[in-house]
Tab-separated table of C-alpha atoms in Angstrom:
chain	number	residue	atom	x	y	z
L	1	MET	CA	-0.344	-15.675	-12.391
L	2	LYS	CA	-2.172	-13.189	-11.350
L	3	ASN	CA	-1.416	-12.481	-7.402
L	4	ILE	CA	-4.616	-11.368	-5.300
L	5	ARG	CA	-4.099	-8.816	-2.603
L	6	VAL	CA	-6.371	-9.550	0.974
L	7	ILE	CA	-6.886	-6.796	2.713
L	8	ALA	CA	-7.699	-6.090	6.370
L	9	ARG	CA	-10.611	-3.178	6.569
L	10	LEU	CA	-10.789	-1.806	9.941
L	11	ASP	CA	-13.790	0.864	10.705
L	12	ILE	CA	-12.841	3.159	13.193
L	13	LYS	CA	-15.185	5.204	14.968
L	14	GLY	CA	-13.311	7.908	17.491
L	15	PRO	CA	-10.604	5.578	19.163
L	16	ASN	CA	-12.504	1.985	18.644
L	17	LEU	CA	-12.432	-0.931	16.108
L	18	VAL	CA	-16.041	-0.986	15.256
L	19	LYS	CA	-18.406	-3.300	13.173
L	20	GLY	CA	-21.345	-2.583	11.885
L	21	ILE	CA	-24.290	-4.471	9.443
L	22	HIS	CA	-25.285	-2.397	5.978
L	23	LEU	CA	-22.455	0.438	7.499
L	24	GLU	CA	-24.902	0.923	10.549
L	25	GLY	CA	-25.374	-0.203	13.953
L	26	LEU	CA	-21.849	-0.110	15.166
L	27	ARG	CA	-20.437	-2.458	17.732
L	28	GLY	CA	-17.025	-1.851	19.270
L	29	LEU	CA	-14.428	-4.719	19.273
L	30	GLY	CA	-11.486	-2.826	20.268
L	31	LYS	CA	-8.054	-0.827	19.703
L	32	PRO	CA	-7.790	-0.631	15.967
L	33	GLU	CA	-3.972	-0.670	16.325
L	34	ASP	CA	-4.061	-3.900	18.140
L	35	PHE	CA	-6.056	-5.804	15.389
L	36	ALA	CA	-3.719	-3.951	12.545
L	37	GLN	CA	-0.581	-5.023	14.416
L	38	TYR	CA	-1.936	-9.069	14.319
L	39	TYR	CA	-2.858	-8.612	10.932
L	40	TYR	CA	0.468	-7.350	9.364
L	41	GLU	CA	2.186	-10.091	11.575
L	42	ASN	CA	-0.283	-12.619	10.233
L	43	GLY	CA	-0.196	-12.297	6.552
L	44	ALA	CA	-2.260	-9.216	5.681
L	45	ASP	CA	-1.022	-7.859	1.896
L	46	GLU	CA	-2.343	-4.599	3.030
L	47	LEU	CA	-4.228	-2.151	5.838
L	48	PHE	CA	-7.308	-0.610	5.395
L	49	TYR	CA	-8.597	2.126	8.147
L	50	GLN	CA	-12.178	3.880	7.382
L	51	ASP	CA	-13.108	6.458	9.707
L	52	VAL	CA	-16.521	5.816	9.634
L	53	VAL	CA	-18.406	8.656	11.022
L	54	ALA	CA	-15.571	11.385	9.638
L	55	SER	CA	-17.882	12.737	6.535
L	56	LEU	CA	-20.627	12.826	9.007
L	57	TYR	CA	-19.028	14.954	11.917
L	58	GLU	CA	-16.500	16.339	8.891
L	59	ARG	CA	-13.344	15.436	11.143
L	60	ASN	CA	-10.340	12.957	10.731
L	61	SER	CA	-9.249	12.164	13.989
L	62	LEU	CA	-7.302	8.845	12.633
L	63	HIS	CA	-3.581	10.493	12.855
L	64	ASP	CA	-2.337	8.987	16.047
L	65	ILE	CA	-3.814	5.844	14.932
L	66	ILE	CA	-2.076	5.851	11.461
L	67	SER	CA	1.377	6.624	13.063
L	68	THR	CA	1.045	4.159	15.566
L	69	THR	CA	0.629	1.598	12.876
L	70	ALA	CA	2.933	3.348	10.372
L	71	ARG	CA	6.536	2.738	12.742
L	72	LYS	CA	5.238	-0.729	13.471
L	73	SER	CA	3.485	-2.225	10.093
L	74	PHE	CA	5.909	-2.617	7.107
L	75	ILE	CA	3.032	-3.036	4.644
L	76	PRO	CA	0.799	-0.757	2.722
L	77	LEU	CA	-1.734	1.732	4.666
L	78	THR	CA	-4.809	2.977	3.095
L	79	VAL	CA	-6.955	5.509	4.893
L	80	GLY	CA	-10.359	6.962	4.015
L	81	GLY	CA	-13.159	9.104	5.864
L	82	GLY	CA	-13.495	12.481	5.801
L	83	ILE	CA	-10.765	13.626	3.449
L	84	ARG	CA	-12.193	16.814	1.611
L	85	ASN	CA	-9.063	18.859	0.076
L	86	LEU	CA	-5.037	18.753	-0.669
L	87	GLN	CA	-4.374	19.451	2.991
L	88	ASP	CA	-6.087	16.630	4.479
L	89	ILE	CA	-4.453	14.181	1.993
L	90	ARG	CA	-1.155	15.843	3.038
L	91	ASP	CA	-1.765	15.348	6.427
L	92	VAL	CA	-3.199	11.507	6.275
L	93	LEU	CA	0.368	10.718	4.503
L	94	ARG	CA	2.481	12.771	6.774
L	95	ALA	CA	0.948	10.723	9.574
L	96	GLY	CA	2.571	7.355	7.564
L	97	ALA	CA	-0.628	6.663	5.300
L	98	ASP	CA	0.524	5.385	1.888
L	99	LYS	CA	-2.810	5.948	0.185
L	100	VAL	CA	-5.893	7.593	0.564
L	101	CYS	CA	-9.468	6.609	-0.105
L	102	ILE	CA	-11.864	9.517	-0.919
L	103	ASN	CA	-15.900	8.998	-1.420
L	104	THR	CA	-17.748	11.615	-0.462
L	105	ALA	CA	-15.661	14.654	-1.727
L	106	ALA	CA	-15.267	12.684	-4.931
L	107	ILE	CA	-18.797	12.664	-5.818
L	108	ARG	CA	-19.371	16.612	-4.535
L	109	ASN	CA	-16.373	17.592	-6.284
L	110	PRO	CA	-14.809	15.071	-9.056
L	111	GLU	CA	-12.502	18.263	-9.638
L	112	PHE	CA	-10.578	17.548	-6.465
L	113	ILE	CA	-9.630	14.266	-6.957
L	114	LYS	CA	-8.054	15.253	-10.783
L	115	GLU	CA	-5.939	17.753	-8.476
L	116	ALA	CA	-5.410	15.194	-5.894
L	117	VAL	CA	-4.163	12.876	-8.924
L	118	LEU	CA	-1.454	15.707	-10.073
L	119	LYS	CA	-0.190	15.914	-7.244
L	120	PHE	CA	0.046	13.072	-5.200
L	121	GLY	CA	0.269	10.417	-8.094
L	122	SER	CA	-2.444	8.114	-9.102
L	123	SER	CA	-1.224	5.444	-7.108
L	124	THR	CA	-1.890	7.121	-3.827
L	125	ILE	CA	-5.523	8.188	-4.794
L	126	VAL	CA	-8.275	5.279	-4.570
L	127	VAL	CA	-11.693	6.013	-4.922
L	128	ALA	CA	-14.335	4.457	-2.811
L	129	ILE	CA	-18.101	3.441	-4.387
L	130	GLU	CA	-20.566	2.834	-1.401
L	131	ALA	CA	-22.707	1.087	-3.915
L	132	ILE	CA	-26.674	0.001	-2.917
L	133	LYS	CA	-29.072	-1.861	-5.639
L	134	GLN	CA	-31.966	-0.403	-6.426
L	135	GLY	CA	-35.677	-2.069	-7.386
L	136	ASP	CA	-34.923	-2.173	-11.364
L	137	GLY	CA	-31.477	-3.664	-10.707
L	138	GLU	CA	-29.504	-0.552	-11.281
L	139	TYR	CA	-26.971	0.016	-8.624
L	140	LEU	CA	-26.467	3.596	-7.192
L	141	ALA	CA	-23.954	5.293	-5.430
L	142	PHE	CA	-24.439	6.555	-1.847
L	143	ILE	CA	-22.152	9.047	0.248
L	144	ASP	CA	-21.098	9.396	3.930
L	145	ASN	CA	-20.767	5.895	4.560
L	146	GLY	CA	-24.328	4.560	2.926
L	147	ARG	CA	-26.186	6.985	4.762
L	148	GLU	CA	-26.841	9.670	1.730
L	149	TYR	CA	-28.454	9.361	-1.449
L	150	THR	CA	-26.742	10.837	-4.670
L	151	GLY	CA	-28.662	9.205	-7.512
L	152	VAL	CA	-25.030	8.613	-9.143
L	153	GLU	CA	-25.479	5.551	-11.284
L	154	VAL	CA	-22.553	3.542	-10.436
L	155	ILE	CA	-21.425	1.916	-13.468
L	156	SER	CA	-20.711	5.396	-15.196
L	157	TRP	CA	-19.422	6.884	-12.333
L	158	ALA	CA	-16.643	3.933	-12.083
L	159	LYS	CA	-15.971	4.725	-15.697
L	160	LYS	CA	-15.553	8.818	-14.828
L	161	ILE	CA	-12.990	7.695	-12.052
L	162	GLN	CA	-10.913	6.126	-14.521
L	163	GLU	CA	-10.712	8.848	-16.504
L	164	LEU	CA	-9.858	10.828	-13.402
L	165	GLY	CA	-6.669	9.395	-13.551
L	166	VAL	CA	-7.309	7.428	-9.995
L	167	GLY	CA	-4.959	4.280	-9.199
L	168	GLU	CA	-7.592	1.764	-7.942
L	169	VAL	CA	-11.349	1.503	-6.864
L	170	VAL	CA	-12.925	0.232	-3.411
L	171	ILE	CA	-16.329	-0.997	-4.395
L	172	THR	CA	-18.719	-1.703	-1.411
L	173	SER	CA	-21.890	-3.256	-1.563
L	174	VAL	CA	-23.985	-1.990	1.281
L	175	ASP	CA	-26.655	-4.449	1.236
L	176	ARG	CA	-24.164	-6.997	1.616
L	177	GLU	CA	-21.763	-5.102	3.840
L	178	GLY	CA	-21.705	-6.751	7.634
L	179	THR	CA	-24.051	-9.639	6.764
L	180	GLY	CA	-21.904	-12.605	5.882
L	181	MET	CA	-24.072	-13.268	2.922
L	182	GLY	CA	-21.136	-13.041	0.672
L	183	TYR	CA	-19.847	-10.266	-1.818
L	184	ASP	CA	-22.195	-8.875	-4.277
L	185	VAL	CA	-20.651	-10.684	-7.526
L	186	GLU	CA	-22.761	-9.490	-9.660
L	187	LEU	CA	-22.100	-5.549	-8.943
L	188	VAL	CA	-18.507	-6.478	-8.633
L	189	LYS	CA	-18.217	-8.236	-12.248
L	190	ARG	CA	-20.296	-5.402	-13.808
L	191	VAL	CA	-17.639	-2.663	-12.034
L	192	SER	CA	-14.460	-4.481	-13.297
L	193	GLU	CA	-15.943	-5.509	-16.891
L	194	ILE	CA	-15.179	-1.599	-17.592
L	195	THR	CA	-12.486	-0.706	-15.115
L	196	ALA	CA	-8.775	-1.208	-16.350
L	197	ILE	CA	-7.628	-0.255	-12.952
L	198	PRO	CA	-7.373	-2.597	-9.889
L	199	LEU	CA	-10.791	-3.322	-8.152
L	200	ILE	CA	-10.913	-4.060	-4.600
L	201	ALA	CA	-14.161	-5.883	-3.568
L	202	HIS	CA	-15.720	-5.041	-0.360
L	203	GLY	CA	-18.367	-6.120	1.991
L	204	GLY	CA	-20.428	-9.774	2.404
L	205	ALA	CA	-17.504	-11.504	2.964
L	206	GLY	CA	-18.663	-14.310	5.109
L	207	LYS	CA	-17.456	-18.069	4.208
L	208	LEU	CA	-14.499	-18.940	2.452
L	209	LYS	CA	-16.358	-19.750	-0.773
L	210	HIS	CA	-17.174	-16.003	-1.044
L	211	PHE	CA	-13.520	-15.255	-2.061
L	212	VAL	CA	-13.166	-17.248	-4.633
L	213	ASP	CA	-16.539	-16.293	-6.295
L	214	VAL	CA	-15.643	-12.660	-6.204
L	215	ILE	CA	-12.285	-13.372	-7.229
L	216	GLN	CA	-13.220	-16.085	-10.289
L	217	LYS	CA	-16.557	-14.806	-11.253
L	218	GLY	CA	-16.367	-10.969	-10.320
L	219	LYS	CA	-12.784	-10.667	-11.448
L	220	ALA	CA	-11.793	-8.576	-8.261
L	221	ASP	CA	-8.186	-7.747	-8.131
L	222	ALA	CA	-8.246	-7.284	-4.266
L	223	VAL	CA	-10.525	-8.947	-1.398
L	224	ALA	CA	-11.169	-6.243	1.719
L	225	ILE	CA	-12.265	-8.283	4.740
L	226	ALA	CA	-13.538	-7.322	8.054
L	227	SER	CA	-16.240	-9.161	10.137
L	228	VAL	CA	-14.899	-12.793	9.363
L	229	ILE	CA	-11.295	-12.087	10.476
L	230	HIS	CA	-12.350	-9.705	13.427
L	231	TYR	CA	-14.576	-11.932	14.780
L	232	ASN	CA	-11.467	-14.613	14.586
L	233	PHE	CA	-9.415	-12.280	16.695
L	234	VAL	CA	-12.218	-11.466	18.874
L	235	LYS	CA	-12.448	-15.388	19.143
L	236	ASN	CA	-8.851	-15.732	20.096
L	237	ASN	CA	-7.651	-12.661	21.845
L	238	ARG	CA	-8.251	-10.930	24.868
L	239	ILE	CA	-9.895	-7.437	24.057
L	240	GLU	CA	-9.201	-4.217	25.256
L	241	MET	CA	-11.380	-1.115	24.420
L	242	ALA	CA	-10.013	2.297	24.209
L	243	ASN	CA	-12.396	4.137	24.831
L	244	LYS	CA	-15.991	2.965	26.263
L	245	THR	CA	-17.858	5.806	25.298
L	246	GLU	CA	-17.654	5.293	21.484
L	247	GLY	CA	-19.533	2.032	19.955
L	248	ASN	CA	-21.679	0.015	21.640
L	249	THR	CA	-19.415	-2.546	23.803
L	250	GLU	CA	-22.042	-4.688	25.092
L	251	PHE	CA	-20.953	-7.446	22.460
L	252	LEU	CA	-17.449	-7.585	23.785
L	253	GLU	CA	-19.096	-7.557	28.041
L	254	SER	CA	-21.045	-10.115	27.188
L	255	GLY	CA	-18.877	-12.804	25.596
L	256	ARG	CA	-21.260	-13.470	23.223
L	257	HIS	CA	-20.319	-15.033	19.384
L	258	PHE	CA	-21.347	-13.129	16.243
L	259	THR	CA	-24.317	-14.799	15.105
L	260	ARG	CA	-24.297	-13.801	11.359
L	261	ILE	CA	-20.693	-14.958	10.801
L	262	SER	CA	-20.733	-18.938	11.267
L	263	GLU	CA	-17.252	-19.390	10.292
L	264	PRO	CA	-14.590	-16.857	11.487
L	265	VAL	CA	-11.392	-17.530	9.924
L	266	SER	CA	-7.928	-15.975	9.649
L	267	ILE	CA	-6.226	-14.466	6.908
L	268	LEU	CA	-3.995	-17.404	6.607
L	269	GLU	CA	-6.677	-19.645	6.152
L	270	ILE	CA	-8.109	-17.760	3.282
L	271	LYS	CA	-4.987	-17.779	1.799
L	272	GLU	CA	-4.202	-21.236	2.229
L	273	TYR	CA	-8.204	-21.637	0.410
L	274	LEU	CA	-7.179	-19.432	-2.391
L	275	ASN	CA	-4.314	-21.238	-3.106
L	276	GLU	CA	-6.123	-24.526	-3.179
L	277	HIS	CA	-8.377	-23.199	-5.646
L	278	HIS	CA	-5.099	-21.990	-7.898
L	279	ILE	CA	-5.573	-18.643	-6.959
L	280	GLY	CA	-2.427	-16.942	-6.870
L	281	CYS	CA	-1.400	-14.770	-3.620
L	282	ARG	CA	1.739	-14.068	-0.970
L	283	ILE	CA	2.241	-16.770	1.910
G	1	MET	CA	21.769	-6.347	36.168
G	2	ASN	CA	18.857	-6.153	34.249
G	3	THR	CA	18.500	-2.286	33.675
G	4	THR	CA	22.447	-2.814	32.497
G	5	LEU	CA	21.074	-4.821	29.743
G	6	ASP	CA	18.289	-2.786	28.772
G	7	VAL	CA	20.470	0.364	28.700
G	8	GLY	CA	22.983	-1.691	26.748
G	9	PHE	CA	20.174	-2.707	24.444
G	10	LYS	CA	18.942	0.904	23.593
G	11	LYS	CA	22.087	1.861	22.965
G	12	LEU	CA	22.170	-0.497	20.280
G	13	GLU	CA	19.018	0.039	19.112
G	14	THR	CA	18.961	4.319	18.649
G	15	GLU	CA	23.019	5.093	18.656
G	16	LYS	CA	23.718	4.125	15.030
G	17	GLU	CA	25.426	7.438	13.950
G	18	ASP	CA	25.994	6.880	10.210
G	19	LYS	CA	24.470	9.270	8.358
G	20	VAL	CA	21.107	8.188	6.266
G	21	ALA	CA	19.762	11.071	3.794
G	22	ILE	CA	16.597	10.552	2.275
G	23	ILE	CA	16.219	12.944	-0.629
G	24	ASP	CA	13.045	15.289	-0.192
G	25	TYR	CA	11.495	16.265	-3.426
G	26	ASN	CA	7.787	16.756	-2.498
G	27	LEU	CA	6.889	13.521	-4.032
G	28	GLY	CA	5.664	10.518	-2.525
G	29	ASN	CA	5.480	8.617	0.788
G	30	LEU	CA	8.704	9.480	2.353
G	31	PHE	CA	7.695	8.304	5.756
G	32	SER	CA	7.587	4.404	5.641
G	33	VAL	CA	11.236	4.883	3.836
G	34	TYR	CA	11.747	7.012	7.007
G	35	HIS	CA	10.062	4.400	9.586
G	36	ALA	CA	11.741	1.381	7.861
G	37	CYS	CA	15.453	3.254	8.542
G	38	ALA	CA	14.295	4.181	12.081
G	39	SER	CA	13.417	0.357	13.084
G	40	LEU	CA	16.736	-0.629	12.469
G	41	GLY	CA	17.920	1.934	14.827
G	42	TYR	CA	19.171	4.800	12.090
G	43	ASN	CA	18.148	8.340	12.733
G	44	PRO	CA	17.683	9.555	9.029
G	45	LYS	CA	17.733	12.705	7.741
G	46	ILE	CA	14.628	13.907	5.551
G	47	THR	CA	16.202	16.497	3.310
G	48	ASN	CA	16.639	18.571	0.306
G	49	GLN	CA	19.752	20.066	1.252
G	50	LYS	CA	22.776	19.834	-1.129
G	51	ALA	CA	25.086	19.436	1.242
G	52	ASP	CA	23.147	16.384	3.271
G	53	VAL	CA	23.197	14.878	-0.047
G	54	ILE	CA	26.720	14.798	-0.527
G	55	ASP	CA	27.816	14.572	2.949
G	56	ALA	CA	25.586	11.238	3.350
G	57	ASP	CA	26.966	7.835	4.519
G	58	TYR	CA	23.669	6.265	2.968
G	59	LEU	CA	21.697	8.086	0.596
G	60	ILE	CA	18.192	7.235	-0.255
G	61	LEU	CA	15.993	8.248	-3.353
G	62	PRO	CA	12.437	7.096	-3.071
G	63	GLY	CA	9.602	8.470	-4.863
G	64	VAL	CA	6.312	7.541	-6.034
G	65	GLY	CA	4.713	10.081	-9.046
G	66	ALA	CA	5.426	11.467	-11.934
G	67	PHE	CA	8.977	11.123	-14.157
G	68	GLY	CA	8.513	14.566	-15.656
G	69	ASP	CA	7.789	16.401	-12.800
G	70	ALA	CA	10.117	14.296	-10.436
G	71	MET	CA	13.286	15.418	-12.546
G	72	ASP	CA	11.477	18.913	-12.944
G	73	THR	CA	12.075	19.211	-8.983
G	74	LEU	CA	15.248	17.474	-8.470
G	75	LYS	CA	16.645	20.478	-10.846
G	76	ARG	CA	14.906	23.017	-9.003
G	77	LEU	CA	16.678	22.069	-6.207
G	78	ASP	CA	19.566	21.874	-7.575
G	79	LEU	CA	19.974	18.266	-6.617
G	80	VAL	CA	20.769	16.381	-10.288
G	81	ALA	CA	24.692	17.260	-9.663
G	82	PRO	CA	24.988	16.425	-5.676
G	83	ILE	CA	23.567	12.923	-6.204
G	84	LYS	CA	25.790	12.279	-8.979
G	85	GLU	CA	28.759	13.556	-7.183
G	86	TYR	CA	27.423	11.377	-4.186
G	87	ILE	CA	27.328	8.050	-6.271
G	88	ALA	CA	30.662	8.832	-7.479
G	89	THR	CA	32.108	8.758	-4.094
G	90	GLY	CA	31.250	4.796	-4.410
G	91	LYS	CA	29.056	5.385	-0.746
G	92	PRO	CA	26.312	3.296	-0.677
G	93	PHE	CA	22.803	4.419	-2.960
G	94	LEU	CA	19.309	2.742	-2.390
G	95	GLY	CA	17.058	4.087	-5.426
G	96	VAL	CA	13.343	2.777	-4.476
G	97	CYS	CA	10.383	2.790	-7.460
G	98	LEU	CA	10.405	6.096	-9.017
G	99	GLY	CA	14.001	6.326	-7.582
G	100	LEU	CA	14.910	3.767	-9.869
G	101	GLN	CA	13.373	5.196	-12.556
G	102	LEU	CA	14.963	8.617	-12.524
G	103	LEU	CA	18.455	7.015	-12.999
G	104	PHE	CA	17.899	5.874	-16.005
G	105	THR	CA	18.540	7.933	-19.679
G	106	GLU	CA	14.633	8.687	-20.551
G	107	SER	CA	11.193	7.854	-19.658
G	108	GLU	CA	8.023	7.787	-22.098
G	109	GLU	CA	5.714	8.903	-19.455
G	110	PHE	CA	3.611	11.661	-20.594
G	111	GLY	CA	5.809	12.296	-23.961
G	112	ASN	CA	9.605	11.901	-23.544
G	113	HIS	CA	11.697	12.960	-20.315
G	114	LYS	CA	15.331	12.703	-19.624
G	115	GLY	CA	16.455	11.422	-16.589
G	116	LEU	CA	19.633	11.202	-14.166
G	117	ASN	CA	21.106	9.405	-16.879
G	118	ILE	CA	23.271	7.309	-14.462
G	119	VAL	CA	21.950	3.859	-15.929
G	120	GLU	CA	21.890	3.466	-19.408
G	121	GLY	CA	18.443	2.939	-20.822
G	122	VAL	CA	14.383	3.539	-20.572
G	123	VAL	CA	11.447	3.554	-19.008
G	124	HIS	CA	8.505	2.199	-20.832
G	125	LYS	CA	4.659	1.847	-19.739
G	126	PHE	CA	2.995	-1.416	-19.310
G	127	PRO	CA	1.097	-2.494	-22.200
G	128	SER	CA	-3.141	-2.617	-21.701
G	129	ILE	CA	-3.213	-6.026	-22.895
G	130	ASP	CA	-0.911	-8.897	-21.939
G	131	LYS	CA	0.622	-11.581	-24.279
G	132	MET	CA	-2.719	-13.720	-24.185
G	133	GLY	CA	-4.863	-10.941	-25.139
G	134	ASN	CA	-6.299	-10.121	-21.532
G	135	ILE	CA	-6.631	-6.676	-20.411
G	136	LEU	CA	-3.732	-6.265	-17.941
G	137	LYS	CA	-5.005	-3.627	-14.938
G	138	VAL	CA	-2.508	-0.591	-14.754
G	139	PRO	CA	-0.666	0.525	-12.543
G	140	GLN	CA	0.614	-3.250	-11.151
G	141	ILE	CA	-0.773	-2.809	-7.236
G	142	GLU	CA	0.368	-6.343	-6.454
G	143	TRP	CA	2.693	-8.423	-4.266
G	144	ASN	CA	4.454	-9.913	-6.918
G	145	GLN	CA	7.599	-12.595	-6.972
G	146	ILE	CA	11.522	-11.619	-7.301
G	147	PHE	CA	13.765	-13.712	-9.411
G	148	LEU	CA	17.693	-14.051	-9.638
G	149	THR	CA	19.141	-13.645	-12.781
G	150	ASP	CA	22.655	-14.670	-11.453
G	151	LYS	CA	23.007	-16.317	-8.441
G	152	THR	CA	26.773	-14.630	-7.450
G	153	LYS	CA	25.744	-11.447	-8.012
G	154	TRP	CA	22.295	-11.630	-5.964
G	155	GLU	CA	24.684	-13.219	-2.966
G	156	LYS	CA	26.794	-10.218	-3.066
G	157	SER	CA	23.582	-7.424	-3.221
G	158	PRO	CA	21.391	-6.576	-0.638
G	159	LEU	CA	18.937	-8.860	-2.092
G	160	ASN	CA	21.304	-11.885	-0.231
G	161	CYS	CA	18.569	-11.758	2.516
G	162	CYS	CA	15.741	-13.243	0.301
G	163	LYS	CA	14.933	-16.189	-1.224
G	164	ASN	CA	14.769	-16.481	-5.105
G	165	GLY	CA	11.052	-16.011	-5.444
G	166	ASP	CA	10.395	-14.131	-2.469
G	167	PHE	CA	6.863	-11.697	-2.366
G	168	MET	CA	7.675	-7.964	-2.580
G	169	TYR	CA	5.007	-4.960	-2.410
G	170	PHE	CA	4.701	-3.277	-6.073
G	171	VAL	CA	2.742	-0.370	-7.205
G	172	HIS	CA	3.936	1.061	-10.410
G	173	SER	CA	2.698	1.965	-14.469
G	174	TYR	CA	6.389	2.001	-15.493
G	175	TYR	CA	8.904	-0.440	-15.899
G	176	VAL	CA	12.668	0.063	-16.755
G	177	LEU	CA	14.415	-1.770	-19.344
G	178	PRO	CA	18.277	-1.279	-19.113
G	179	SER	CA	20.543	-1.202	-22.031
G	180	ASN	CA	23.206	-3.388	-20.418
G	181	LYS	CA	21.475	-6.713	-19.074
G	182	SER	CA	24.366	-7.135	-16.948
G	183	VAL	CA	22.885	-4.684	-14.493
G	184	VAL	CA	19.853	-6.776	-13.996
G	185	LEU	CA	19.432	-8.217	-10.432
G	186	SER	CA	16.009	-9.429	-10.249
G	187	THR	CA	13.253	-10.048	-12.872
G	188	THR	CA	9.464	-10.030	-12.273
G	189	THR	CA	6.697	-10.946	-14.474
G	190	TYR	CA	3.422	-8.400	-15.055
G	191	GLY	CA	2.005	-8.944	-18.709
G	192	LEU	CA	5.615	-9.359	-19.325
G	193	GLU	CA	9.142	-10.187	-17.864
G	194	TYR	CA	10.945	-7.223	-16.724
G	195	CYS	CA	13.335	-5.818	-14.505
G	196	SER	CA	12.512	-5.308	-11.056
G	197	SER	CA	15.754	-4.609	-9.485
G	198	ILE	CA	19.342	-3.603	-10.676
G	199	ILE	CA	22.693	-3.207	-9.679
G	200	SER	CA	25.970	-1.569	-10.852
G	201	ASN	CA	28.522	-0.815	-8.602
G	202	ASN	CA	27.842	1.058	-5.200
G	203	ILE	CA	24.189	1.854	-6.801
G	204	PHE	CA	21.310	-0.600	-5.836
G	205	ALA	CA	17.700	0.304	-7.083
G	206	CYS	CA	14.465	-1.356	-7.054
G	207	GLN	CA	11.269	-1.315	-8.334
G	208	PHE	CA	9.489	-2.792	-5.556
G	209	HIS	CA	9.146	-1.160	-2.135
G	210	PRO	CA	10.968	-2.941	0.612
G	211	GLU	CA	9.596	-0.715	3.263
G	212	LYS	CA	6.354	-1.839	2.355
G	213	SER	CA	7.226	-5.401	2.342
G	214	GLY	CA	6.712	-6.644	5.341
G	215	GLN	CA	9.626	-8.678	7.570
G	216	HIS	CA	11.532	-9.529	4.406
G	217	GLY	CA	11.456	-5.857	3.171
G	218	ILE	CA	13.269	-4.683	6.341
G	219	GLU	CA	15.793	-7.320	6.269
G	220	ILE	CA	16.452	-5.566	2.557
G	221	TYR	CA	17.312	-2.332	4.482
G	222	LYS	CA	19.224	-3.824	6.975
G	223	SER	CA	21.391	-5.528	4.270
G	224	PHE	CA	21.503	-2.319	2.737
G	225	PHE	CA	22.954	-0.647	5.612
G	226	GLY	CA	25.074	-3.754	6.210
G	227	GLN	CA	27.649	-2.865	3.607
G	228	ASN	CA	30.586	-1.171	4.709
G	229	VAL	CA	30.981	2.419	3.853
G	230	HIS	CA	34.866	2.807	4.414
G	231	ALA	CA	35.621	-0.501	2.715
G	232	LEU	CA	34.023	0.647	-0.674
């Protein structure tokens, strides 16, 4: 039986963990290291840090957060955001990441991905596709965290990524991201049908049944999860912000509940649910 | 009283003087291996120096990446003979992922490449279709289970801290096929059943990444270091 990976995705702005909707309207939730440690201790199969404003400001400032996490969390750590050249990859790996995730630089310069694969090996290079559904039903890939139009069509881009030799693909539905409405199963299915490398589905998980849908119907090999587990953590823990100047802290200070995610759950609850539905995963 | 205890504890955690060498051949994530050793109180040296390799009390060959490149680099750094010399002394050796595959006679990765030939056998690529005719995603990037082949062998190995069927983190496109089945310590199934770790005298090597397999994986390092160097 195939084993599905449950990946905790942590979007980071400056020193804070943030969460938005459609990758926008970022809310500050707390220190990413605290969330990462909790997920490591509570069944996450991997951690995924994404610097959500790195490409926009052409920076990559996660090094301290990466190295703190790498010293304490003995599961794979993928880092994305603002990686533009081989030196950026080397720096992120040196800080303690196991894999790097690239979107903007991959679309701008596919040759860079080829070089990166040759230099660091397929399994170190992950490419992210941020997809937005168009009026005609086709999907287009966006860059700079879903902000910038490229005109690149998702399916042909996914084929190209595979030819470049990368180890896995993350497919984000920008339309669903942060909404809790469920993964875009159609999008994931279309991409998984044409790829022979592992596929991580991201964007939209809000209820337990969404995971089963995207795995069974969408044929995802792994699921990346943010809101449902973050709000579960927030609900059960007292949170401290690393820095109040980055990200909107009103949400935490007001003590409100997140309205779009009606069923915050823990990673363990997700895994138990998968097992009940005959989907293999590590518990 | 508390202060004394604190100091005592710190001593225990930081003052392990055994020399641990992690071979640096410009491939893969050495830092996760480093952090795993450091979490157990060791101060490993990431090195490509012959003397460090030979003098080590524990030698670790990690690696993610291409077999041919790795062998070329080991040759260029003149590390092939020191690794063999170290292994011949009988001191504990750990190979991880590519560090397992490199021990073998040859690999079919991108043509044919000769390995260190310390363990007889070949390295094959996963098929793209499994026995049922389904597409097999390659590389395997998965937490997968390890199963013992021989209980006595398992209990004497660094896997003695694990339960039969424990999950470990794997990321690889190639698997090893030893000629001598008696070196197979565990098997794993991905499209087909294959050898996921070996043990042969002082050599322990695994396809999975114990340093990325959570607390269970760290226990494997602990039990690797638990082997008494001087008794061997």
